[in-house]
PDB file of C-alpha atoms in Angstrom:
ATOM      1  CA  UNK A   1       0.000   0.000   0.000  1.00  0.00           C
ATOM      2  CA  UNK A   2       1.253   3.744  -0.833  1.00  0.00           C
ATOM      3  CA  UNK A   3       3.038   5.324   1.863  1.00  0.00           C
ATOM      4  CA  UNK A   4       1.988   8.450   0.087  1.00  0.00           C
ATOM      5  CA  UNK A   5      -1.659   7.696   0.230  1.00  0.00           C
ATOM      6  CA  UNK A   6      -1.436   8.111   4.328  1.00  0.00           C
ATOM      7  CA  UNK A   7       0.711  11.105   4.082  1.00  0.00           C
ATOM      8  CA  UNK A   8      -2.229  12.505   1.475  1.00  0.00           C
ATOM      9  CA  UNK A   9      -4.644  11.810   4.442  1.00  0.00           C
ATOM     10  CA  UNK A  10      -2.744  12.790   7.098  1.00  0.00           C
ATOM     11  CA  UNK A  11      -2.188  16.166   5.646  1.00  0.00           C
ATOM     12  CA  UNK A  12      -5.245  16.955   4.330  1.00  0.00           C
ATOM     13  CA  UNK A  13      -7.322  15.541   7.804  1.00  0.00           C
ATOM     14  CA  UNK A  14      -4.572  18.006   9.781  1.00  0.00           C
ATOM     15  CA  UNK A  15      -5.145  20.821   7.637  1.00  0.00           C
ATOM     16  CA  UNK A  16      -8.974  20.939   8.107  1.00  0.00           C
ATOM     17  CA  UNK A  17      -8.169  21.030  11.356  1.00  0.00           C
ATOM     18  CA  UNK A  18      -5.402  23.178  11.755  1.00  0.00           C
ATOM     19  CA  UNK A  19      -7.217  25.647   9.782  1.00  0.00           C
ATOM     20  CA  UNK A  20      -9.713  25.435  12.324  1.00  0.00           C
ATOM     21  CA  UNK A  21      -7.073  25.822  15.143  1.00  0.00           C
ATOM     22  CA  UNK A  22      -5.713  28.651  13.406  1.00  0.00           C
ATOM     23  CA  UNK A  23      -8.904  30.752  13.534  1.00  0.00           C
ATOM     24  CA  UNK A  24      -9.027  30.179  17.597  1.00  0.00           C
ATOM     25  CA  UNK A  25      -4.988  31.411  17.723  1.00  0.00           C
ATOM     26  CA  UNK A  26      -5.625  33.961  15.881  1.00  0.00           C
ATOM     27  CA  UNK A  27      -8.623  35.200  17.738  1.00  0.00           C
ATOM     28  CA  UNK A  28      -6.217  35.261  21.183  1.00  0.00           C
ATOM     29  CA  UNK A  29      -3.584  36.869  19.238  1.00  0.00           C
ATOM     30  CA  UNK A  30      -5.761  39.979  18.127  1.00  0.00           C
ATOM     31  CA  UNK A  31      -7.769  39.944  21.800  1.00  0.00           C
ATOM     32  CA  UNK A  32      -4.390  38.997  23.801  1.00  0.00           C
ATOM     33  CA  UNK A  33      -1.460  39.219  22.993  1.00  0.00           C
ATOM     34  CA  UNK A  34       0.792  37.160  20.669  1.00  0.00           C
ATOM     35  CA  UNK A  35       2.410  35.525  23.638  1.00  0.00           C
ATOM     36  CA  UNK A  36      -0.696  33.835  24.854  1.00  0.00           C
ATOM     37  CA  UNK A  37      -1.600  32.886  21.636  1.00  0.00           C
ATOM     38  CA  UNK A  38       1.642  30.970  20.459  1.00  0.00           C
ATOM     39  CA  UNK A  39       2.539  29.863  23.865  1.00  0.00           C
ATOM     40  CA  UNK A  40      -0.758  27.700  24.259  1.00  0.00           C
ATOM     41  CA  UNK A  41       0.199  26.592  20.695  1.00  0.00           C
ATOM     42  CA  UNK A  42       3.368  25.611  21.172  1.00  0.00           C
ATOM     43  CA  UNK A  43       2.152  23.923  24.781  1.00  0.00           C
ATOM     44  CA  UNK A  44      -0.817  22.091  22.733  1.00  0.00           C
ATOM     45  CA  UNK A  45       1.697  21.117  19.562  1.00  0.00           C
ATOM     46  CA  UNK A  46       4.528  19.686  22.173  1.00  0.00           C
ATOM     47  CA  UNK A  47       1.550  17.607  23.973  1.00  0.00           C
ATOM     48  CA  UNK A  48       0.017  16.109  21.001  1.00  0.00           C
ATOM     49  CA  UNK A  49       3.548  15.202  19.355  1.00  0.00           C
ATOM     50  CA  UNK A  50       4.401  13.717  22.686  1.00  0.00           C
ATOM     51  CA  UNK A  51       1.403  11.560  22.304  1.00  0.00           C
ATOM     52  CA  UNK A  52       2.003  10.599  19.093  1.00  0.00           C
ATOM     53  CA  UNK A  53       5.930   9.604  19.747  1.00  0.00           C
ATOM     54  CA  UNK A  54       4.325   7.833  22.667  1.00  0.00           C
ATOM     55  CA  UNK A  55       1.185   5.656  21.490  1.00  0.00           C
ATOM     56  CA  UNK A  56       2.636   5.475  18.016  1.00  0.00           C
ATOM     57  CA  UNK A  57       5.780   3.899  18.581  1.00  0.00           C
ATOM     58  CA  UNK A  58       4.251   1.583  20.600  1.00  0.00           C
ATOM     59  CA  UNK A  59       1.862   0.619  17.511  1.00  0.00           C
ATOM     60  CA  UNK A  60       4.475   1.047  15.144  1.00  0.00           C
ATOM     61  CA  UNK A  61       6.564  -2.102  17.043  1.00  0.00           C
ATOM     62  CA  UNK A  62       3.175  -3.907  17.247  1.00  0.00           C
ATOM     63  CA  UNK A  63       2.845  -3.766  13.528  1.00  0.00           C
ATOM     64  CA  UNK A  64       4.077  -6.937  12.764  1.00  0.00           C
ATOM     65  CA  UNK A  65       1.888  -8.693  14.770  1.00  0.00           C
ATOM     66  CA  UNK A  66      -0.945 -10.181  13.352  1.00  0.00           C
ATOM     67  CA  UNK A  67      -4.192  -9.280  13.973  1.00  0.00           C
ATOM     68  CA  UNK A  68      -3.291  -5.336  14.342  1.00  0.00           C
ATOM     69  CA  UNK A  69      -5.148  -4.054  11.725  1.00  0.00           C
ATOM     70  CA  UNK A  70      -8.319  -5.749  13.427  1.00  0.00           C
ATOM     71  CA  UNK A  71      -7.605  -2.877  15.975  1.00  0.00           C
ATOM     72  CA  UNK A  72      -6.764  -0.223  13.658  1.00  0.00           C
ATOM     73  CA  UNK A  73      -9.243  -0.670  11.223  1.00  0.00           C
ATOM     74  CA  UNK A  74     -12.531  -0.243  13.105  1.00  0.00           C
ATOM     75  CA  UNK A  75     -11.076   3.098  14.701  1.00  0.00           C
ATOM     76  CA  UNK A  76     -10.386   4.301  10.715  1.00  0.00           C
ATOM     77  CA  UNK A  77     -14.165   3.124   9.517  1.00  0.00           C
ATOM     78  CA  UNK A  78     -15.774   4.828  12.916  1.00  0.00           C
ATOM     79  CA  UNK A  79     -13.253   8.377  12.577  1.00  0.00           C
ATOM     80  CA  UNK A  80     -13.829   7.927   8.611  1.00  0.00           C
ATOM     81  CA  UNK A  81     -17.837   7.306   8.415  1.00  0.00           C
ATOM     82  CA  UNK A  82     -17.637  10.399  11.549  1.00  0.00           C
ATOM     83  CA  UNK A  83     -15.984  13.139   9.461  1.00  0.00           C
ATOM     84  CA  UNK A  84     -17.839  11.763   5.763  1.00  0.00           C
ATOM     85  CA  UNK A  85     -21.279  12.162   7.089  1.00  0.00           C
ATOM     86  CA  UNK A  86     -20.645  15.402   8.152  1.00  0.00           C
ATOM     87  CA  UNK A  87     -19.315  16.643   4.871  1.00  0.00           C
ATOM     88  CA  UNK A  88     -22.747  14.892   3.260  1.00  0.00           C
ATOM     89  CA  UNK A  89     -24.818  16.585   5.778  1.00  0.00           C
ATOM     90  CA  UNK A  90     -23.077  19.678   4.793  1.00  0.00           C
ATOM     91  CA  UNK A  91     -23.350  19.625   1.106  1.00  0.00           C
ATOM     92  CA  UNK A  92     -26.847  18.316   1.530  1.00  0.00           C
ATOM     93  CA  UNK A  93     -27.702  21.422   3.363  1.00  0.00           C
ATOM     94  CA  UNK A  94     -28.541  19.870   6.231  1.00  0.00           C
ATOM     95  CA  UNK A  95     -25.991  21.172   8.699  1.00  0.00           C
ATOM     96  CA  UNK A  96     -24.749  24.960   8.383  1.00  0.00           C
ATOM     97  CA  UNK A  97     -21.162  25.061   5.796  1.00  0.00           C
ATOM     98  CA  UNK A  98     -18.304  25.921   8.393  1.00  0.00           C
ATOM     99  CA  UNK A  99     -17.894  29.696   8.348  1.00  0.00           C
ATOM    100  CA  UNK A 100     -14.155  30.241   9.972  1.00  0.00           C
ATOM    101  CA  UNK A 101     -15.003  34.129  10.046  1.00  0.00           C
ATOM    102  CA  UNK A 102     -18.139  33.912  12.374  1.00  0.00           C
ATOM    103  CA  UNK A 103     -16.389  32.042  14.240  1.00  0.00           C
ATOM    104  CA  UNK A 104     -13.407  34.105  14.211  1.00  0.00           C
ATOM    105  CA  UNK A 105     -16.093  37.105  15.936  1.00  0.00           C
ATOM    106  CA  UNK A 106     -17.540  34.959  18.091  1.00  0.00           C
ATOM    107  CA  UNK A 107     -14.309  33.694  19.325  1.00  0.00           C
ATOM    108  CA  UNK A 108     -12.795  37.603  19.973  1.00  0.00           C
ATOM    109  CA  UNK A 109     -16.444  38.905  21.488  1.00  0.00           C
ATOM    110  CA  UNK A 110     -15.728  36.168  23.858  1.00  0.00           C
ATOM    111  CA  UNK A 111     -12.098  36.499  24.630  1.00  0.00           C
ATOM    112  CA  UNK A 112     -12.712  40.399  24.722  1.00  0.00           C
ATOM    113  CA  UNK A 113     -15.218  39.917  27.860  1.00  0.00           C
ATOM    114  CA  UNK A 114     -12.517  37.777  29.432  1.00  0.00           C
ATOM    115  CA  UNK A 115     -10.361  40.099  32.050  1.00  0.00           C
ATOM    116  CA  UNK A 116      -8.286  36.857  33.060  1.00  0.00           C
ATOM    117  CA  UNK A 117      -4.899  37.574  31.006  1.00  0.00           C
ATOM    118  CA  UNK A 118      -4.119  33.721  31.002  1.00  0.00           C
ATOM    119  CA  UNK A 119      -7.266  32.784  29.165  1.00  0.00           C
ATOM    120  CA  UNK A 120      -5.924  33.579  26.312  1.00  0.00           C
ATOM    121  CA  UNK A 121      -3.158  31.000  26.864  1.00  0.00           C
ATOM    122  CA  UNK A 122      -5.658  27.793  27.833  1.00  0.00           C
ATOM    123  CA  UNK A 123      -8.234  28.856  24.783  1.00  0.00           C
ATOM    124  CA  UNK A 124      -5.061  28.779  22.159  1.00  0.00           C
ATOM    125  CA  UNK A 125      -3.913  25.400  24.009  1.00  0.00           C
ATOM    126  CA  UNK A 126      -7.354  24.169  23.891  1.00  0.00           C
ATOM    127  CA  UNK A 127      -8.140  24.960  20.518  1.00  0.00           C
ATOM    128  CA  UNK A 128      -5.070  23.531  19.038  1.00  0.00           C
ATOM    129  CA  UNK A 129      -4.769  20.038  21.316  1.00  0.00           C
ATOM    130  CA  UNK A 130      -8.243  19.446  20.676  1.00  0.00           C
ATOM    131  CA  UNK A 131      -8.481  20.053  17.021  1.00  0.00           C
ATOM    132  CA  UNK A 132      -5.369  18.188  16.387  1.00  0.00           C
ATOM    133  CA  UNK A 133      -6.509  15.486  18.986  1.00  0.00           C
ATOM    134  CA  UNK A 134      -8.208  13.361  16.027  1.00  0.00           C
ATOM    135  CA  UNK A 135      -5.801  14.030  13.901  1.00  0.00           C
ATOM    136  CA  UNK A 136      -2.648  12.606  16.230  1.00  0.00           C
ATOM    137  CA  UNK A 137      -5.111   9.794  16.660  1.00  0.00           C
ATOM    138  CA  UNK A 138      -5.466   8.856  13.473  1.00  0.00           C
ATOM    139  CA  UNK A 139      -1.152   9.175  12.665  1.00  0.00           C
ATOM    140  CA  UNK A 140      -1.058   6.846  15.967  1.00  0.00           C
ATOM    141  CA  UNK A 141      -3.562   4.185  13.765  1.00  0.00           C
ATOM    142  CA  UNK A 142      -1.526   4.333  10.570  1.00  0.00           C
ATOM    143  CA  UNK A 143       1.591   3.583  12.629  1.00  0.00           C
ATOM    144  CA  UNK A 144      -0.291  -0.283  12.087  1.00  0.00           C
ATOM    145  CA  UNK A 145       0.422  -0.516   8.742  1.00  0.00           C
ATOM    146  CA  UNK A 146       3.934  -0.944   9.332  1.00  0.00           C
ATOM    147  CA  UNK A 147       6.900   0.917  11.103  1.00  0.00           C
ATOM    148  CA  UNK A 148       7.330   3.539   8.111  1.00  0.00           C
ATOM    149  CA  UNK A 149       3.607   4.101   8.247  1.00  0.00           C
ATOM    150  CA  UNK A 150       3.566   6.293  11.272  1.00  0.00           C
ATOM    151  CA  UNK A 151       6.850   8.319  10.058  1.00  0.00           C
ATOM    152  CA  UNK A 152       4.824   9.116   6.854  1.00  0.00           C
ATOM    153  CA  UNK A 153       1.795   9.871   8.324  1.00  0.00           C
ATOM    154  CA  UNK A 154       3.599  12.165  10.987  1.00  0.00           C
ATOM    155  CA  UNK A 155       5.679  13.620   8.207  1.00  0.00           C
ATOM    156  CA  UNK A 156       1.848  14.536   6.181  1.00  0.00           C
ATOM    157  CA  UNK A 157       0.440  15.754   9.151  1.00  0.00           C
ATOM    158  CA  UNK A 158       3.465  17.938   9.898  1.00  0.00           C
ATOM    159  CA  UNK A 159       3.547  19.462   6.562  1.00  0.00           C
ATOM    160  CA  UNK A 160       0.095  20.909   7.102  1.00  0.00           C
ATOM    161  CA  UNK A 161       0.777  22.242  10.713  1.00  0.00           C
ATOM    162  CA  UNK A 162       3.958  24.050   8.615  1.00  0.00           C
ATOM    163  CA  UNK A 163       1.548  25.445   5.692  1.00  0.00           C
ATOM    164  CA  UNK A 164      -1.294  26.364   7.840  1.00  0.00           C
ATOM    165  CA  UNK A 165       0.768  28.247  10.053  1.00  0.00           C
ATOM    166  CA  UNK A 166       3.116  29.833   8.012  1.00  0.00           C
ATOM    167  CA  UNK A 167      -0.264  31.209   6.112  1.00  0.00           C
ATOM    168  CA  UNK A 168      -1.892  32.048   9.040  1.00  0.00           C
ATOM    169  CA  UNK A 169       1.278  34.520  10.229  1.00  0.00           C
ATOM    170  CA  UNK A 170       1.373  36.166   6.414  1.00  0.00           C
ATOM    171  CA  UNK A 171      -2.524  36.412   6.520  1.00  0.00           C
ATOM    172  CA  UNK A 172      -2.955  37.484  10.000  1.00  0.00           C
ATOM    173  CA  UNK A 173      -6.767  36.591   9.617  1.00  0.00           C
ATOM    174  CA  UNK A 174      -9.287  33.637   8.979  1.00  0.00           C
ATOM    175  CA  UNK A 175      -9.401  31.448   6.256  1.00  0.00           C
ATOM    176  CA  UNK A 176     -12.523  31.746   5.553  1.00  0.00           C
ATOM    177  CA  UNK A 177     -11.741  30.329   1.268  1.00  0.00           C
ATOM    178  CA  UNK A 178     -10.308  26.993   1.922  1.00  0.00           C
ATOM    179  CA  UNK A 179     -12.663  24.273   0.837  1.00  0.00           C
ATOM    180  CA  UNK A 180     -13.227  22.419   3.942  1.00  0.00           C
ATOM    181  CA  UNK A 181     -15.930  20.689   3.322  1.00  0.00           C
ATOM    182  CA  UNK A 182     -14.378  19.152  -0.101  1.00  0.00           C
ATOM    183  CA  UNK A 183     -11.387  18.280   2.445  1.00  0.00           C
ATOM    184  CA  UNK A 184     -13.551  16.793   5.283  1.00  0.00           C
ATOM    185  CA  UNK A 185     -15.360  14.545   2.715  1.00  0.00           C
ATOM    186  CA  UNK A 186     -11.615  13.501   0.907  1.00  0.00           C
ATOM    187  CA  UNK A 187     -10.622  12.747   4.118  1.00  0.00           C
ATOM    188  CA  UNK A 188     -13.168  10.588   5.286  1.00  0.00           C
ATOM    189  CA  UNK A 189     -13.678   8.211   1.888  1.00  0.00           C
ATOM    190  CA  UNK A 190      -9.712   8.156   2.439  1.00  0.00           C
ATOM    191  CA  UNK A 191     -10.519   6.829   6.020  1.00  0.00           C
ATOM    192  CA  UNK A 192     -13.297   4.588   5.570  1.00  0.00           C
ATOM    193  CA  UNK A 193     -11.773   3.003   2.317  1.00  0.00           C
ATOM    194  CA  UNK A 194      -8.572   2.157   4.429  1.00  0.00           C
ATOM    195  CA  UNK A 195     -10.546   1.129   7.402  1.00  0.00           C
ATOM    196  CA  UNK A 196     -12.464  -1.228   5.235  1.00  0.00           C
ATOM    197  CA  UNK A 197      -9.166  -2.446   3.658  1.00  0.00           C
ATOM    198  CA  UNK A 198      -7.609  -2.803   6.518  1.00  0.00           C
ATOM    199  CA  UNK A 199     -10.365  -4.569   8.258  1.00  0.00           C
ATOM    200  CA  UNK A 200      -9.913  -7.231   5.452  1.00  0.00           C
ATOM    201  CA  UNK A 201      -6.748  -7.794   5.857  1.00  0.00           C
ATOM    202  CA  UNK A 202      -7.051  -8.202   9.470  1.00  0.00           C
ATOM    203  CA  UNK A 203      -9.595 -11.175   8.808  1.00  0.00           C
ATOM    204  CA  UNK A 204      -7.252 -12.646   5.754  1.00  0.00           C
ATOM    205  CA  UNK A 205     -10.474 -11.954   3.195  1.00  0.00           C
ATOM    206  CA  UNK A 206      -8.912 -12.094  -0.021  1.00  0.00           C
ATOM    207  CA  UNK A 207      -9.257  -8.973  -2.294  1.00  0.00           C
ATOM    208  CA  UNK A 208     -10.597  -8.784  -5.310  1.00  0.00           C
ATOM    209  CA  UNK A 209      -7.769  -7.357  -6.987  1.00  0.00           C
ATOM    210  CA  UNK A 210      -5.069  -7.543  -4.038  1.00  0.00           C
ATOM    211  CA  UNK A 211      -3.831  -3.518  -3.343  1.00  0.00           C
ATOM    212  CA  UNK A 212      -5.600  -1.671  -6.027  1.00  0.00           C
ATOM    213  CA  UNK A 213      -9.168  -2.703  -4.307  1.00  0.00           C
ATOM    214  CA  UNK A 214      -8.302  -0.108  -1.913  1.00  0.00           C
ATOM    215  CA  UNK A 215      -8.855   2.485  -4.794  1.00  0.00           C
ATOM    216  CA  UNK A 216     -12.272   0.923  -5.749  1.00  0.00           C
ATOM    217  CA  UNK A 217     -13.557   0.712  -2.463  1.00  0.00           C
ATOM    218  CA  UNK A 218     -12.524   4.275  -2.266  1.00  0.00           C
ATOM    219  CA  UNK A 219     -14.541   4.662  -5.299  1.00  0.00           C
ATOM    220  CA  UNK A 220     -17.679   2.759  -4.130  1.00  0.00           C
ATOM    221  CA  UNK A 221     -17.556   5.082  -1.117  1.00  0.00           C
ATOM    222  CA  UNK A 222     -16.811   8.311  -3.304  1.00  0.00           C
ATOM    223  CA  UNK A 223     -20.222   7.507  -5.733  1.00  0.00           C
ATOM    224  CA  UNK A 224     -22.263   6.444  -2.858  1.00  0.00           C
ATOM    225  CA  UNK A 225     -21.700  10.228  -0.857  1.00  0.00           C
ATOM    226  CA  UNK A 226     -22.658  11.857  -4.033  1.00  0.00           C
ATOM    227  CA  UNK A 227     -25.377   9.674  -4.508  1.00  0.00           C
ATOM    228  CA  UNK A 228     -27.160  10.419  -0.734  1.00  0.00           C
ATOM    229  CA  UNK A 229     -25.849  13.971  -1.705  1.00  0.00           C
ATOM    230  CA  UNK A 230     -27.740  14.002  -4.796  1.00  0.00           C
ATOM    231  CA  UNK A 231     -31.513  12.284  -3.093  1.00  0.00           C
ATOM    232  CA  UNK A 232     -31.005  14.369   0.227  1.00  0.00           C
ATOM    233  CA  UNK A 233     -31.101  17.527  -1.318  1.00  0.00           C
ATOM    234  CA  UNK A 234     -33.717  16.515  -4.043  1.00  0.00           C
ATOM    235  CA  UNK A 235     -35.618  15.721  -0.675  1.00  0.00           C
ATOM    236  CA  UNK A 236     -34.567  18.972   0.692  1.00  0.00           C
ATOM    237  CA  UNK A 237     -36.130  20.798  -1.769  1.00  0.00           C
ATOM    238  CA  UNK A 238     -39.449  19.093  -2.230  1.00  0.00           C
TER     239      UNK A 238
ATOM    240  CA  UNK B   1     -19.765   9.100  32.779  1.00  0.00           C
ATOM    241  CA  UNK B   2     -19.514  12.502  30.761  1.00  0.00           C
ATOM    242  CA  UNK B   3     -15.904  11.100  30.317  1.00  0.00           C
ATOM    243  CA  UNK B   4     -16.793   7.994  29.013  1.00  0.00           C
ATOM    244  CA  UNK B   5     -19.584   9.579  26.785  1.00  0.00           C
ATOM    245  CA  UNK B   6     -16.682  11.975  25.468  1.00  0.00           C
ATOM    246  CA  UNK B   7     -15.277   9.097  24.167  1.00  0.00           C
ATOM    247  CA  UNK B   8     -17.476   7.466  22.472  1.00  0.00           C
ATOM    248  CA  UNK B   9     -18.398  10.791  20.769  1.00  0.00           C
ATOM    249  CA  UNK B  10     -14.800  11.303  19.879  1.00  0.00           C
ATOM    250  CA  UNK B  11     -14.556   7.646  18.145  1.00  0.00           C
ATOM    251  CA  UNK B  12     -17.423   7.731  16.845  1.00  0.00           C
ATOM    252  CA  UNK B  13     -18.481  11.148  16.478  1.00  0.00           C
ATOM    253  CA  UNK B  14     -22.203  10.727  18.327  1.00  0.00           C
ATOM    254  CA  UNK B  15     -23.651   7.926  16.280  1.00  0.00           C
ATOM    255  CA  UNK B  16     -24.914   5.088  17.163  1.00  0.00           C
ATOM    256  CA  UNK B  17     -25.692   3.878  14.063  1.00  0.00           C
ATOM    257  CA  UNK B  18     -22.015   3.770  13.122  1.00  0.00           C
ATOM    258  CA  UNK B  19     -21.051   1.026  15.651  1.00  0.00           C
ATOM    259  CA  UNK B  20     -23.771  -1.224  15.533  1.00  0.00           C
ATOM    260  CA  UNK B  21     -22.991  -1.644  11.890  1.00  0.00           C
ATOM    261  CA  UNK B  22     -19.235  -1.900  11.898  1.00  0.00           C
ATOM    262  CA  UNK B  23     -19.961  -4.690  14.586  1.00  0.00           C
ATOM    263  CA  UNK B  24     -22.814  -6.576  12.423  1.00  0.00           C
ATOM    264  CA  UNK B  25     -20.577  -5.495   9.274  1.00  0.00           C
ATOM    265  CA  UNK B  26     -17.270  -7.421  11.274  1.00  0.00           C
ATOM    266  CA  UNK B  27     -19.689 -10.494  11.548  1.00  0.00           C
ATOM    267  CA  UNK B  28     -20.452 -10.667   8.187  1.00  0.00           C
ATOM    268  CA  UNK B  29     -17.371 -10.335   6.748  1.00  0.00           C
ATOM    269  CA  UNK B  30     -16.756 -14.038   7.381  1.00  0.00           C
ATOM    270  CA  UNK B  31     -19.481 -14.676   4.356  1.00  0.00           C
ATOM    271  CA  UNK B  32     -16.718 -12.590   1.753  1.00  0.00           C
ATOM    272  CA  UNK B  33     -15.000  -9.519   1.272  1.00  0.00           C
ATOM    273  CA  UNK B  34     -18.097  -7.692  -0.549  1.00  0.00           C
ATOM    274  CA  UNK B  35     -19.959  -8.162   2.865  1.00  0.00           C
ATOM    275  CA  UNK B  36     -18.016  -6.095   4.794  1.00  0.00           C
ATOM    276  CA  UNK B  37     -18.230  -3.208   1.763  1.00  0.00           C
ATOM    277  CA  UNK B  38     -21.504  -3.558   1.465  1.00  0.00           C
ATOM    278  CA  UNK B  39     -22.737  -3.427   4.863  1.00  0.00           C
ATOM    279  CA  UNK B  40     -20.366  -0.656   5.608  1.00  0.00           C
ATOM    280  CA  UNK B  41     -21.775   1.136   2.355  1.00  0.00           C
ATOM    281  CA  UNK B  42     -25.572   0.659   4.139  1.00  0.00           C
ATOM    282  CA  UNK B  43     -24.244   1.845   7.434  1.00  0.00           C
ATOM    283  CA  UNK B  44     -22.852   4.830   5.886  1.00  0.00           C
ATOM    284  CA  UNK B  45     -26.086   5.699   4.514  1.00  0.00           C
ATOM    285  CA  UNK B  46     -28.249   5.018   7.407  1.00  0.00           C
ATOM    286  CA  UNK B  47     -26.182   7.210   9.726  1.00  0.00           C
ATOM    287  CA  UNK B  48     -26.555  10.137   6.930  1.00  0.00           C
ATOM    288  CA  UNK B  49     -30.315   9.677   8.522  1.00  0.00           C
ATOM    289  CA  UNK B  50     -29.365  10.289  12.321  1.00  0.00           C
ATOM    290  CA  UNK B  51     -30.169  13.780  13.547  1.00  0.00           C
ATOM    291  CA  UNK B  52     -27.050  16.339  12.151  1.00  0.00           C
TER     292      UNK B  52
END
């Protein structure tokens, strides 16, 4: 399987939500001070690194052992079918798009009523360990694949913290044009497809055509969201 | 038990739906490969139906 393929997903699940993350940082930066801001960052970013070095090189030695993916795979299917529904929901009109620039106001009307200086610090360390929280889990799960797995997916996830954030310190304000909801859905077909895969290989089911059935379950997955897409808003608008 | 309901909303993201058919979908699987797609494929569509 493509070591690329979990870098792809890796970076593109951490930079929906870094983007996120970025929107809350920026909020304490403007409200209170750069030094809150980028200290609860940096706090948030150590701690969710530490967790990955920690679970994930755990998983990354238990790779070999058969029978891992049986553990892996399930968390990938639930974390995939999580973030693909919502993107469905989304572009079915069901649930409101993700506007980062509301939330950007609503974020600095809050921190603007806060007096408490070090606020600032725990909402940027909040912000960022909980929005990269899923995202650390799901390096930690590709660390099953095999040893390399976790270094790749670390390196993809990396990348994205890099991009987000060196945009977010040129732009100095929300992103409110980045497609997130194209990049939520990517993400989870990417998630549930290697789940699924996974989940077979865990159970030695034999594949219909060994490693490129990962792309046509991808597929499978990729027709079906545009084909719930297509009947919920039909449904919508009757 | 807020902790433990945490949890299961961060793995699963508040569905119930999603679960119970990975489980019955893990069951299945034993019957051939295109079980476990297409029971996953129905699961995915029935939690599209849970409350956003």
């Amino acid at each position: 399987m493509s070591l690329a393929l979990l870098a792809l997903t890796t970076f593109l699940a951490s930079a929906v939500e870094m983007v996120e993350a970025a929107t809350i940082v920026l909020a304490v930066g403007h409200t209170q001070g750069w030094r809150a801001a980028l200290g609860g960052t940096l706090a948030a970013s150590l701690a969710l690194v530490a967790l990955i070095v920690l679970f994930g090189g755990w998983l990354a030695n238990a790779a070999a052992l058969r029978g891992v993916e049986l553990v892996a795979g399930p968390f990938l299917v639930l974390f995939g079918m999580a973030w693909l529904r919502k993107a469905i929901w989304r572009y079915a009109g069901l649930k409101a798009m993700h506007d980062e620039a509301a939330i950007y106001e609503r974020e600095v009307a809050m921190l603007e009523s806060e007096s408490e200086r070090r606020a600032g610090f725990a909402v940027a360390f909040q912000g960022v360990f909980v929005e990269g929280l899923e995202v650390a889990v799901i390096v930690v799960t590709f660390a099953a694949s095999r040893a390399e797995g976790l270094l790749w997916a670390a390196a993809g996830a990396a990348a994205a913290f890099v991009v987000v954030a060196a945009l977010a310190v040129v732009l100095r304000k929300p992103f409110a044009r980045v497609p997130e909801n194209a990049m939520k859905g990517m993400v989870g077909v990417m998630l549930l497809s290697l789940g699924t895969f996974w989940i077979g290989e865990g159970l030695g089911l034999t594949w219909w055509a060994g490693d490129v059935t990962l792309f046509l379950i991808a597929g499978i997955y990729l027709a079906l969201s545009a084909g719930i897409v297509a009947v919920r808003r039909v449904k919508a608008a009757a | 038990m807020n902790a433990l309901r945490a949890v299961y909303d961060f793995v699963t993201g508040g569905s119930i739906v999603a679960p119970a058919g990975l489980a019955l979908a893990l069951l299945c699987a034993r019957f051939g490969a295109i079980w476990l797609v297409a029971i996953l494929s129905l699961t995915l569509i029935a939690s599209t139906f849970e409350r956003p």
